[in-house]
């Protein structure tokens, strides 16, 4: 698909109109307080991955509502001092899959914790985590589950899980809790942005073609799912438009970005039909970080920078963690 | 799309291999017992529909787990003795919408109760009923929510709601509880089949192009959603195939049909790409009813017989209710 | 499909360049005169609809050229004084179908006349009216039949039929001829606009996502049929562009709107890929009515406001008829 | 698209069940008698084609109902004795276009008459011939115009025009009326088959991937238009199936083929998604000709043999005309 | 597809930013010198075309690298003095096919040489010319073969072949070398532009909807192949963007156009999704010709003006050659 | 896409009719002799991958014709004795990409050599290897390059490269040349099969959803590219069908399989629309191996067994290498 969003010049100057609700910080503080009221209960079961160079643990910890959330912890088998760690989140519809799906950061010498996404994990990689919470009438997919209120919205649970995943990583003796990065592609990048805002001890943030930014624009211009799940929900619930956007404001990457001071390396693809470039520029331009870099991929759709971005991340992170 | 299923001759002779599990009846007896342990609590709130010829009530009753389920009750405004009633279920993804969407049976003089489908109602018509139950990792849509066990499967709740909807109808003074028919198109037809099997007092069954029959064949040959939600789930959860089909056996229209003795008028479309004709012949041929009729529409896809089938139903039902 | 037309702000201010030809009014006066030279010959045959709350008549009247045009007349069975009436026109490709397809307005207490569209009625609902007039070389569909001259253009006949349909309604004793509204969706809305302009006794106009407005813009930007039937015709008849648009000027909803003083309730969908929102704003902004309202549906495609719009219409019309 | 019809072995042995109605020959005799009751009135106007090697005439003759039908007559400019002639019919949706579109047969030394197809000519090449006959409710396109009776069916007029086109060719002094071949691709091939049956003086028949054969099978299995125009018509007019096929029997290439004794060279493409190979084998296998050849193109869709078939035709026809 | 490029007003004023590299002329001079270092070796073998009005030769000549390139030479059989000639190039993916595919210009009295395109000729018409040169990693298709350097780029060979094709035509005794025109559609038009720039003796240039112009814009906005072959290549080779566009500058029709003084008749289609109108206006507006005409087709996609443009060309060329 | 190939029962019993040409073995012996006439010249340049757990070398070796072919060699950084090795080939259109794309086998402790595929590597992962050989007229893509003769066919070069890649691996001191496995998905699997047949010292063969098997059936039934590249080539070159299949017989995985005695673990997906299951069963059933296993994935398309198959391979290979 050809270029359909702003010109590159306008993208670079673009600032979204999205503003956080007045009680944005209070909402999230309360949410995390409630979540942390449950013991973290991080359990690390050895897992036979068939891989000799790494040691793998099947992780369970208590996420939002105390619900059990799964993860993989993958450690270089040869290690001495506590390691810097990368916490990775998964793209939309996928699950944590298997350890061999996540070898980049372990091979680079980082302890790596890969969080499963509750309820997802049945469209392209296997998930093992239930979302025990139901929903009002919702469109198929996760985007509109509980969307009529910030209290019940699906991503309230997921972003809380993400904060707990970082805490689970930090709780493991092999990990140096002061040197943690968060990363992920698409939805994984959107979760990483939220997590970096909600846990200010995170040192580095590396979202690729991040999702969940600048909802009002995204929902109007994005040609491919999952943003249009919301449009289609609103096409049915024609009387809920204001209410839905009021909810989304609590979850917009643009609002989170303005609260982030960690070093950040972001990627954007100018032909991205899933996460329109303007929505990513909106988040990037809002980042409060003084050390931030955006890599633009001029001819890519949602695959983004791929292995090129990974190599840039390896180099960038080595200098920061 | 052209003919892709068996020839008409083979369709008419087709019997599915699907067999109910040994504890099929026990499972459903137990399920209904649990459901009925909650008071029905049917409430009928007058609703301003703007329609002068009918009287409309916004209905709430306790479905599976005692969860509140919504419905419309639409009565001819001019009435005297208790009326025969039609209980109608909705197609996949839709909700109860608004009263004006359901005027056929009221205009024909029947009390009409239209049950909302929990959790659905956000893809083509508005739903108002939550499904407060979460799920293990599931594919977008309803088809695989809780599918790893009959206890947790989504349709366990829906079919129980359907039985309760009939009870709610019967509880209203304007309705003659001995003259109740169930109907619906596609998923609505699949629910009607289950309801007619689970409530033997139902007098007449009119499913149109019913869904949810002969899962093993349907999942292998159906080119369009929602059956393929299950295929795609199994494409990810490659280790769950046996387990999933073990669950589905408890919900297969073919198994329910063998338990139905009510009069039945069924429709099938020979070019149906959503509910393949063989899966409907499988259910029809399994019906234990002695008074059963199948209308075949040779050149239709999933729209089926449309207004032609409605007119056949009006005539057929008038002779039976 | 995402937003592809003007921004909402620009839509609201948009005025089309389309101007009626100098002899626009004369052309239509002459056309109606010719049409009315044939006796209306409205016949009302009782029809067995199977519906107890209404009384149905199979209507035939003489339309353009004196050709027989079919309609349904649906009356509340319980009635006393002459009723206000709604005359309804059908969307592109459909026909009058069956009486049960049109129960909204009868259920609300209005006499309802549903006009069949000549020659159409074979793509989604059944039509029973021939168009006995042939055509020069035309693209499949109705849009380019006779398009090389306003005299021979298909919609000359249809719009004349529509005026006669109102007269047929008015000729029935159960109807109060001073209280007539016209309505319809898509093509039905386009016909309603023409009819309201050509018959100034019409009291209220309720077109939904109306078609046939602002042809020059529509033919250039509309991604889905039927407007592109015209583009494809012009792609073959490259030497007829001017001639075709000269014809279309006589049939443009923008030109008709400027002649309408009836109360008007219009709907538009901002993601409509069949009737682009700008073409509808063009017509709405041109309406001469002092009592006019436009309801905007922000996330809908051509399904428009659906049941939400119907409920708005019920309320709006009750105050005006 | 891959192979979807019978295997080659089964194709070669395939005989359709289609049988002509008892009055098939009488129907056509009467039709031609009525047509010939109008004077042929063939007029040949010189046309400036810009082509030096040929002489072109803009032809008008009286077809069915005496309606004017257009054609091109293209003659080699250098000629002496009367020439053998090729009469060519056009594929679905197209018109006669311009003389330079039809240079193959003139360049090979044949007088060439190209008949316009009434009413068509607005989807891919320009037509100049009106079809002044209207129709009952019809699906967009020509396939269902007047289909409820053989008297009114569109192809009754077209096949009659075709017979008259041959007569028009024969009436020109430059043509040797005893050496006439008919040809055409797709619909053009279907018309050629009908014409060769209805005019037994035709010496040679060269239909390419002919359309309009074995309707019952074609309408059930063909994935691409125009055969599905009929399926979609029947999907709406569910009560007209028998009536429609009763009409089509009068127009089926299989019925015409059994009446043809002219030499025949036919082509078929085994991956043809518009004219399924079985329908063409059905016609070929039914041909009464003793001199008949079928060329099979194993990997082609509806483009068929293209220039390869043309070269085969040039050689084959040179030996027969 | 609707209008997606600039408005007509902006198109007419559009000038591309593309600039030729400093050594553009030197590069091409050197390329032609190298090519001409091989003897032309034009061979004309009589070919049995089955066509009586023309004489056909199967041509072979030495193109770039001395590689054998095939062509057809088609001459009116009746001729006296040397004829003006048209050299025609083929659209993307096609080959020279067969002589009967190219009868327009011979029938109009011109000697006609049709050049095969090396390596192509397997997607819609048959080619007979190898491209014996390999390539670095390339995207399927011709567009990115050797694209990392102007020396190795595929079109360096093709444009050189084109210059040699003109020389081969000129070398035949039946042709008047001072009266040569070049033409072609799409890629054929792009090649014609290059050839007219590289051989200043060409008298007339007639490219239809020409391809290969204004690469930077084309690669960003074109929705259909083959321009997106380059985008997809760059989506993989993310580190080669600058290098690829440095190559393309040597091959851009905009750069060639500025060097052309021959009379020119160009066509453009405003709904062209393969060769966006702006890219063609860019080339047309850059033409140095004083005698230049652009015909705009307002409602056509890549089929452009078709037979209408051919008739315009016949008239235009007769006045210039 | 639903099941479209044989039933599972018939698949398991399916044997292809493909037979190797009489000189099959001689052809390949000669091909390898010619290839080996060039020195292998394997060069291993250290490459900075940013990965601490492995050591990476940028490999170049002489493939077919002595052409330089690229590869990655990835070794566990901590190692002592020579390692067993996995040689991996890449799927259609891709290239060797970057080392981090191939961490599964190194992480499992195997030396891993990943061969680039000449000429490919521009559709989804980056390639760095030229194919310096040109081609006759070919369809876009690799499938028909040089297909008119086994001598010139593209895969003659690729399969020879593959044999040399194994030799390059064996030439490295860190590798135990007696313990080599070959693997790859899709085209990579097809190459692995050829390589295991051509190099009998290979111990284990693990092709996933392998491509390039049973060409005659594949070319007739496969709905998605790249097999249809051949069908489309034959749709143009209608006179080359026999010649093309004569070439393909030298390259069919079915022929190679009959020459393989190595242990084999194969996977097949029953809904695979790229490599139809029957073509893979054809190859599997032809394998001469006594130790062979086929894993069937019932609901997968061409993604096959994914991480499930990888885990099965890890276990299976550990027992055999």
Tab-separated table of C-alpha atoms in Angstrom, chain B residues 2-319:
chain	number	residue	atom	x	y	z
B	2	UNK	CA	-20.933	-21.953	-6.667
B	3	UNK	CA	-21.918	-25.311	-5.185
B	4	UNK	CA	-19.029	-26.689	-3.110
B	5	UNK	CA	-20.682	-29.233	-0.807
B	6	UNK	CA	-22.212	-32.648	-1.594
B	7	UNK	CA	-24.704	-33.076	-4.449
B	8	UNK	CA	-28.330	-32.641	-3.514
B	9	UNK	CA	-28.893	-36.385	-3.709
B	10	UNK	CA	-26.028	-37.088	-1.320
B	11	UNK	CA	-27.080	-34.249	0.970
B	12	UNK	CA	-30.503	-35.758	1.390
B	13	UNK	CA	-28.986	-39.069	2.425
B	14	UNK	CA	-26.228	-37.647	4.587
B	15	UNK	CA	-25.873	-38.715	8.203
B	16	UNK	CA	-23.106	-37.266	10.298
B	17	UNK	CA	-20.747	-39.438	12.348
B	18	UNK	CA	-21.079	-37.111	15.307
B	19	UNK	CA	-22.179	-38.960	18.422
B	20	UNK	CA	-23.141	-37.425	21.740
B	21	UNK	CA	-20.793	-38.197	24.612
B	22	UNK	CA	-22.150	-40.782	27.043
B	23	UNK	CA	-22.925	-38.180	29.678
B	24	UNK	CA	-24.516	-35.741	27.240
B	25	UNK	CA	-27.923	-35.781	28.882
B	26	UNK	CA	-26.467	-35.786	32.359
B	27	UNK	CA	-24.266	-32.843	31.515
B	28	UNK	CA	-27.188	-30.802	30.335
B	29	UNK	CA	-29.447	-31.901	33.186
B	30	UNK	CA	-26.823	-30.778	35.631
B	31	UNK	CA	-26.294	-27.533	33.760
B	32	UNK	CA	-29.986	-26.701	33.807
B	33	UNK	CA	-30.285	-27.671	37.442
B	34	UNK	CA	-27.499	-25.278	38.324
B	35	UNK	CA	-29.051	-22.566	36.233
B	36	UNK	CA	-32.461	-23.017	37.741
B	37	UNK	CA	-30.994	-22.821	41.208
B	38	UNK	CA	-31.093	-19.067	40.638
B	39	UNK	CA	-34.557	-17.460	40.730
B	40	UNK	CA	-35.707	-16.548	37.219
B	41	UNK	CA	-36.477	-13.019	38.349
B	42	UNK	CA	-38.080	-12.053	35.073
B	43	UNK	CA	-38.782	-8.308	35.016
B	44	UNK	CA	-40.870	-6.629	32.322
B	45	UNK	CA	-40.314	-2.873	32.055
B	46	UNK	CA	-42.577	-0.965	29.655
B	47	UNK	CA	-40.505	0.440	26.796
B	48	UNK	CA	-41.392	3.420	24.616
B	49	UNK	CA	-40.905	2.010	21.127
B	50	UNK	CA	-42.812	4.650	19.213
B	51	UNK	CA	-44.948	1.849	17.755
B	52	UNK	CA	-48.695	2.106	18.221
B	53	UNK	CA	-49.778	-1.380	17.199
B	54	UNK	CA	-47.649	-3.175	19.750
B	55	UNK	CA	-46.757	-2.977	23.395
B	56	UNK	CA	-43.109	-3.477	24.218
B	57	UNK	CA	-41.359	-4.549	27.405
B	58	UNK	CA	-37.693	-4.363	28.178
B	59	UNK	CA	-37.122	-7.752	29.778
B	60	UNK	CA	-34.454	-8.878	32.193
B	61	UNK	CA	-34.187	-12.414	33.505
B	62	UNK	CA	-31.580	-14.537	35.228
B	63	UNK	CA	-29.727	-16.755	32.778
B	64	UNK	CA	-26.832	-19.099	33.344
B	65	UNK	CA	-25.071	-18.370	36.629
B	66	UNK	CA	-27.915	-16.056	37.523
B	67	UNK	CA	-26.447	-13.446	35.189
B	68	UNK	CA	-28.912	-10.824	33.969
B	69	UNK	CA	-29.947	-11.412	30.353
B	70	UNK	CA	-31.903	-8.885	28.319
B	71	UNK	CA	-34.797	-9.486	25.947
B	72	UNK	CA	-37.659	-7.714	24.273
B	73	UNK	CA	-41.224	-8.808	24.797
B	74	UNK	CA	-43.454	-7.489	22.031
B	75	UNK	CA	-47.217	-7.961	22.294
B	76	UNK	CA	-49.991	-6.966	19.925
B	77	UNK	CA	-51.558	-4.002	21.701
B	78	UNK	CA	-55.058	-5.301	20.954
B	79	UNK	CA	-55.345	-8.710	22.589
B	80	UNK	CA	-57.685	-10.716	24.772
B	81	UNK	CA	-56.899	-14.322	25.643
B	82	UNK	CA	-53.359	-15.512	26.310
B	83	UNK	CA	-51.424	-15.648	23.080
B	84	UNK	CA	-49.262	-18.256	21.478
B	85	UNK	CA	-45.662	-17.095	21.594
B	86	UNK	CA	-42.563	-17.136	19.476
B	87	UNK	CA	-39.171	-17.038	21.185
B	88	UNK	CA	-36.528	-15.763	18.823
B	89	UNK	CA	-32.749	-15.999	19.020
B	90	UNK	CA	-30.248	-13.803	17.212
B	91	UNK	CA	-27.589	-14.508	14.597
B	92	UNK	CA	-23.886	-14.466	15.338
B	93	UNK	CA	-22.414	-11.163	16.438
B	94	UNK	CA	-25.728	-9.402	16.739
B	95	UNK	CA	-27.756	-8.315	19.728
B	96	UNK	CA	-31.420	-7.798	20.390
B	97	UNK	CA	-31.242	-4.410	18.647
B	98	UNK	CA	-34.481	-2.480	18.919
B	99	UNK	CA	-38.099	-3.626	18.984
B	100	UNK	CA	-38.756	-2.431	15.456
B	101	UNK	CA	-36.241	-5.021	14.219
B	102	UNK	CA	-38.609	-7.832	15.254
B	103	UNK	CA	-42.086	-6.996	13.993
B	104	UNK	CA	-42.868	-10.071	11.897
B	105	UNK	CA	-44.259	-12.307	14.635
B	106	UNK	CA	-46.046	-9.579	16.596
B	107	UNK	CA	-47.697	-8.391	13.377
B	108	UNK	CA	-48.826	-11.963	12.821
B	109	UNK	CA	-50.464	-11.920	16.242
B	110	UNK	CA	-47.916	-13.785	18.321
B	111	UNK	CA	-46.420	-12.669	21.572
B	112	UNK	CA	-42.737	-12.428	20.739
B	113	UNK	CA	-39.790	-12.648	23.054
B	114	UNK	CA	-36.404	-11.822	21.537
B	115	UNK	CA	-33.439	-12.919	23.591
B	116	UNK	CA	-30.213	-10.943	23.580
B	117	UNK	CA	-27.054	-13.041	23.160
B	118	UNK	CA	-24.647	-12.460	26.018
B	119	UNK	CA	-21.403	-10.776	25.114
B	120	UNK	CA	-22.326	-10.420	21.441
B	121	UNK	CA	-24.164	-7.496	19.906
B	122	UNK	CA	-21.378	-5.324	18.558
B	123	UNK	CA	-20.894	-6.307	14.940
B	124	UNK	CA	-24.230	-5.694	13.254
B	125	UNK	CA	-26.974	-5.070	15.800
B	126	UNK	CA	-26.756	-3.717	19.274
B	127	UNK	CA	-26.604	-6.007	22.273
B	128	UNK	CA	-27.204	-5.035	25.877
B	129	UNK	CA	-26.162	-8.161	27.740
B	130	UNK	CA	-22.765	-8.704	29.312
B	131	UNK	CA	-21.082	-12.068	29.499
B	132	UNK	CA	-19.465	-11.709	32.899
B	133	UNK	CA	-17.406	-14.845	32.434
B	134	UNK	CA	-13.814	-14.659	31.248
B	135	UNK	CA	-11.955	-17.199	29.189
B	136	UNK	CA	-8.701	-18.963	28.627
B	137	UNK	CA	-6.711	-17.858	25.595
B	138	UNK	CA	-9.310	-17.524	22.857
B	139	UNK	CA	-9.585	-16.522	19.239
B	140	UNK	CA	-11.456	-13.242	18.598
B	141	UNK	CA	-15.175	-13.967	18.545
B	142	UNK	CA	-17.305	-16.228	20.677
B	143	UNK	CA	-16.605	-19.600	19.118
B	144	UNK	CA	-13.557	-20.570	21.149
B	145	UNK	CA	-14.224	-18.876	24.475
B	146	UNK	CA	-13.782	-21.543	27.121
B	147	UNK	CA	-13.600	-24.243	24.472
B	148	UNK	CA	-11.141	-26.450	26.330
B	149	UNK	CA	-13.930	-27.885	28.479
B	150	UNK	CA	-17.694	-28.303	28.174
B	151	UNK	CA	-18.000	-26.744	31.629
B	152	UNK	CA	-16.516	-23.460	30.492
B	153	UNK	CA	-17.610	-23.347	26.872
B	154	UNK	CA	-19.411	-20.166	25.866
B	155	UNK	CA	-22.436	-21.930	24.425
B	156	UNK	CA	-23.088	-23.734	27.698
B	157	UNK	CA	-24.094	-20.355	29.022
B	158	UNK	CA	-25.982	-19.296	25.911
B	159	UNK	CA	-28.030	-22.465	25.592
B	160	UNK	CA	-28.910	-22.224	29.273
B	161	UNK	CA	-29.969	-18.617	28.771
B	162	UNK	CA	-32.198	-19.817	25.935
B	163	UNK	CA	-34.010	-22.297	28.141
B	164	UNK	CA	-34.516	-19.536	30.666
B	165	UNK	CA	-35.809	-17.186	27.976
B	166	UNK	CA	-38.568	-19.659	27.212
B	167	UNK	CA	-39.348	-19.813	30.919
B	168	UNK	CA	-39.443	-16.034	31.071
B	169	UNK	CA	-41.906	-15.972	28.189
B	170	UNK	CA	-44.031	-18.596	29.841
B	171	UNK	CA	-44.026	-16.586	33.066
B	172	UNK	CA	-45.832	-13.646	31.440
B	173	UNK	CA	-49.568	-13.567	31.838
B	174	UNK	CA	-50.237	-12.582	28.235
B	175	UNK	CA	-48.677	-15.808	26.992
B	176	UNK	CA	-50.165	-19.268	26.735
B	177	UNK	CA	-47.253	-21.380	27.949
B	178	UNK	CA	-48.469	-24.447	26.143
B	179	UNK	CA	-48.131	-22.844	22.745
B	180	UNK	CA	-44.541	-21.780	22.350
B	181	UNK	CA	-42.392	-21.920	19.245
B	182	UNK	CA	-38.673	-21.197	18.967
B	183	UNK	CA	-36.977	-19.719	15.943
B	184	UNK	CA	-33.923	-17.875	14.676
B	185	UNK	CA	-31.573	-17.680	11.748
B	186	UNK	CA	-28.038	-19.042	11.647
B	187	UNK	CA	-26.748	-18.940	15.250
B	188	UNK	CA	-30.310	-18.125	16.223
B	189	UNK	CA	-31.372	-21.357	14.556
B	190	UNK	CA	-28.628	-23.311	16.304
B	191	UNK	CA	-29.759	-21.945	19.665
B	192	UNK	CA	-33.376	-22.754	18.793
B	193	UNK	CA	-32.435	-26.379	18.136
B	194	UNK	CA	-30.646	-26.639	21.466
B	195	UNK	CA	-33.532	-24.962	23.268
B	196	UNK	CA	-36.118	-27.250	21.700
B	197	UNK	CA	-34.098	-30.257	22.848
B	198	UNK	CA	-33.547	-28.941	26.361
B	199	UNK	CA	-37.128	-27.822	26.859
B	200	UNK	CA	-39.468	-30.587	25.595
B	201	UNK	CA	-42.551	-28.447	26.152
B	202	UNK	CA	-41.649	-26.392	23.088
B	203	UNK	CA	-44.297	-27.107	20.480
B	204	UNK	CA	-42.660	-25.968	17.276
B	205	UNK	CA	-39.133	-25.365	16.027
B	206	UNK	CA	-38.302	-23.130	13.054
B	207	UNK	CA	-34.539	-22.773	12.575
B	208	UNK	CA	-33.318	-21.052	9.395
B	209	UNK	CA	-29.983	-22.054	7.910
B	210	UNK	CA	-28.962	-23.168	11.412
B	211	UNK	CA	-25.407	-22.861	12.630
B	212	UNK	CA	-23.580	-25.027	15.187
B	213	UNK	CA	-24.322	-28.409	13.573
B	214	UNK	CA	-21.883	-31.191	12.657
B	215	UNK	CA	-18.787	-29.390	13.903
B	216	UNK	CA	-16.191	-31.863	12.607
B	217	UNK	CA	-17.339	-31.496	9.017
B	218	UNK	CA	-18.133	-27.797	9.326
B	219	UNK	CA	-14.713	-26.918	10.663
B	220	UNK	CA	-13.049	-28.698	7.742
B	221	UNK	CA	-15.030	-27.355	4.818
B	222	UNK	CA	-16.576	-24.002	5.669
B	223	UNK	CA	-14.970	-21.142	3.750
B	224	UNK	CA	-16.365	-18.214	5.757
B	225	UNK	CA	-16.536	-17.248	9.420
B	226	UNK	CA	-17.490	-18.030	12.111
B	227	UNK	CA	-16.786	-21.806	11.898
B	228	UNK	CA	-13.181	-21.068	10.857
B	229	UNK	CA	-12.620	-19.290	14.172
B	230	UNK	CA	-12.256	-22.821	15.490
B	231	UNK	CA	-9.890	-23.882	12.707
B	232	UNK	CA	-7.668	-20.897	13.345
B	233	UNK	CA	-7.680	-21.589	17.078
B	234	UNK	CA	-6.549	-25.136	16.333
B	235	UNK	CA	-3.934	-23.846	13.909
B	236	UNK	CA	-2.326	-22.175	16.936
B	237	UNK	CA	-3.208	-24.684	19.643
B	238	UNK	CA	-2.049	-27.651	17.600
B	239	UNK	CA	-2.008	-29.837	20.713
B	240	UNK	CA	-5.671	-29.313	21.594
B	241	UNK	CA	-7.524	-30.766	18.630
B	242	UNK	CA	-8.935	-33.815	20.375
B	243	UNK	CA	-9.827	-31.805	23.442
B	244	UNK	CA	-11.688	-29.188	21.430
B	245	UNK	CA	-13.784	-31.691	19.547
B	246	UNK	CA	-14.548	-33.493	22.796
B	247	UNK	CA	-16.033	-30.221	24.019
B	248	UNK	CA	-17.937	-29.522	20.830
B	249	UNK	CA	-19.732	-32.854	20.965
B	250	UNK	CA	-21.748	-31.543	23.893
B	251	UNK	CA	-22.967	-28.632	21.773
B	252	UNK	CA	-23.562	-30.143	18.355
B	253	UNK	CA	-26.962	-29.558	16.791
B	254	UNK	CA	-26.851	-33.104	15.478
B	255	UNK	CA	-26.869	-34.440	19.051
B	256	UNK	CA	-29.646	-32.111	20.115
B	257	UNK	CA	-31.752	-32.918	17.052
B	258	UNK	CA	-31.951	-36.583	17.976
B	259	UNK	CA	-33.678	-35.523	21.204
B	260	UNK	CA	-36.340	-33.308	19.595
B	261	UNK	CA	-39.896	-34.412	18.990
B	262	UNK	CA	-41.472	-31.018	18.375
B	263	UNK	CA	-42.808	-30.170	14.925
B	264	UNK	CA	-40.000	-28.703	12.879
B	265	UNK	CA	-39.702	-26.484	9.817
B	266	UNK	CA	-36.091	-26.060	8.747
B	267	UNK	CA	-34.481	-24.214	5.850
B	268	UNK	CA	-31.204	-24.836	4.063
B	269	UNK	CA	-29.419	-22.988	1.257
B	270	UNK	CA	-27.397	-25.080	-1.138
B	271	UNK	CA	-24.781	-22.382	-1.777
B	272	UNK	CA	-24.433	-21.438	1.885
B	273	UNK	CA	-20.797	-20.656	2.626
B	274	UNK	CA	-21.330	-19.985	6.325
B	275	UNK	CA	-23.447	-22.976	7.339
B	276	UNK	CA	-22.655	-25.649	4.747
B	277	UNK	CA	-25.764	-27.492	3.598
B	278	UNK	CA	-24.406	-30.886	4.659
B	279	UNK	CA	-24.189	-29.744	8.267
B	280	UNK	CA	-27.849	-28.745	8.188
B	281	UNK	CA	-28.975	-31.924	6.481
B	282	UNK	CA	-27.023	-33.750	9.189
B	283	UNK	CA	-29.152	-32.084	11.851
B	284	UNK	CA	-32.405	-32.341	9.947
B	285	UNK	CA	-31.910	-36.002	9.158
B	286	UNK	CA	-31.207	-36.609	12.848
B	287	UNK	CA	-34.384	-34.902	14.098
B	288	UNK	CA	-36.619	-37.306	16.015
B	289	UNK	CA	-39.689	-35.255	15.082
B	290	UNK	CA	-42.379	-37.068	13.141
B	291	UNK	CA	-43.650	-33.761	11.750
B	292	UNK	CA	-40.648	-32.235	10.062
B	293	UNK	CA	-40.119	-30.347	6.818
B	294	UNK	CA	-36.974	-29.049	5.159
B	295	UNK	CA	-37.184	-26.279	2.570
B	296	UNK	CA	-34.232	-26.228	0.193
B	297	UNK	CA	-33.125	-22.995	-1.493
B	298	UNK	CA	-31.022	-23.986	-4.466
B	299	UNK	CA	-29.289	-20.753	-5.369
B	300	UNK	CA	-28.915	-18.993	-2.042
B	301	UNK	CA	-25.932	-18.358	0.107
B	302	UNK	CA	-26.370	-17.705	3.817
B	303	UNK	CA	-29.267	-15.303	3.274
B	304	UNK	CA	-31.275	-18.509	2.797
B	305	UNK	CA	-34.959	-18.322	2.037
B	306	UNK	CA	-35.469	-14.786	3.333
B	307	UNK	CA	-38.996	-13.480	3.001
B	308	UNK	CA	-40.061	-16.652	1.173
B	309	UNK	CA	-39.194	-18.720	4.209
B	310	UNK	CA	-40.962	-16.219	6.476
B	311	UNK	CA	-44.149	-16.629	4.516
B	312	UNK	CA	-43.833	-20.410	4.687
B	313	UNK	CA	-43.290	-20.129	8.434
B	314	UNK	CA	-46.334	-17.904	8.923
B	315	UNK	CA	-48.512	-20.458	7.221
B	316	UNK	CA	-46.867	-23.488	8.848
B	317	UNK	CA	-46.959	-22.085	12.352
B	318	UNK	CA	-50.561	-20.956	12.099
B	319	UNK	CA	-51.476	-24.601	11.592
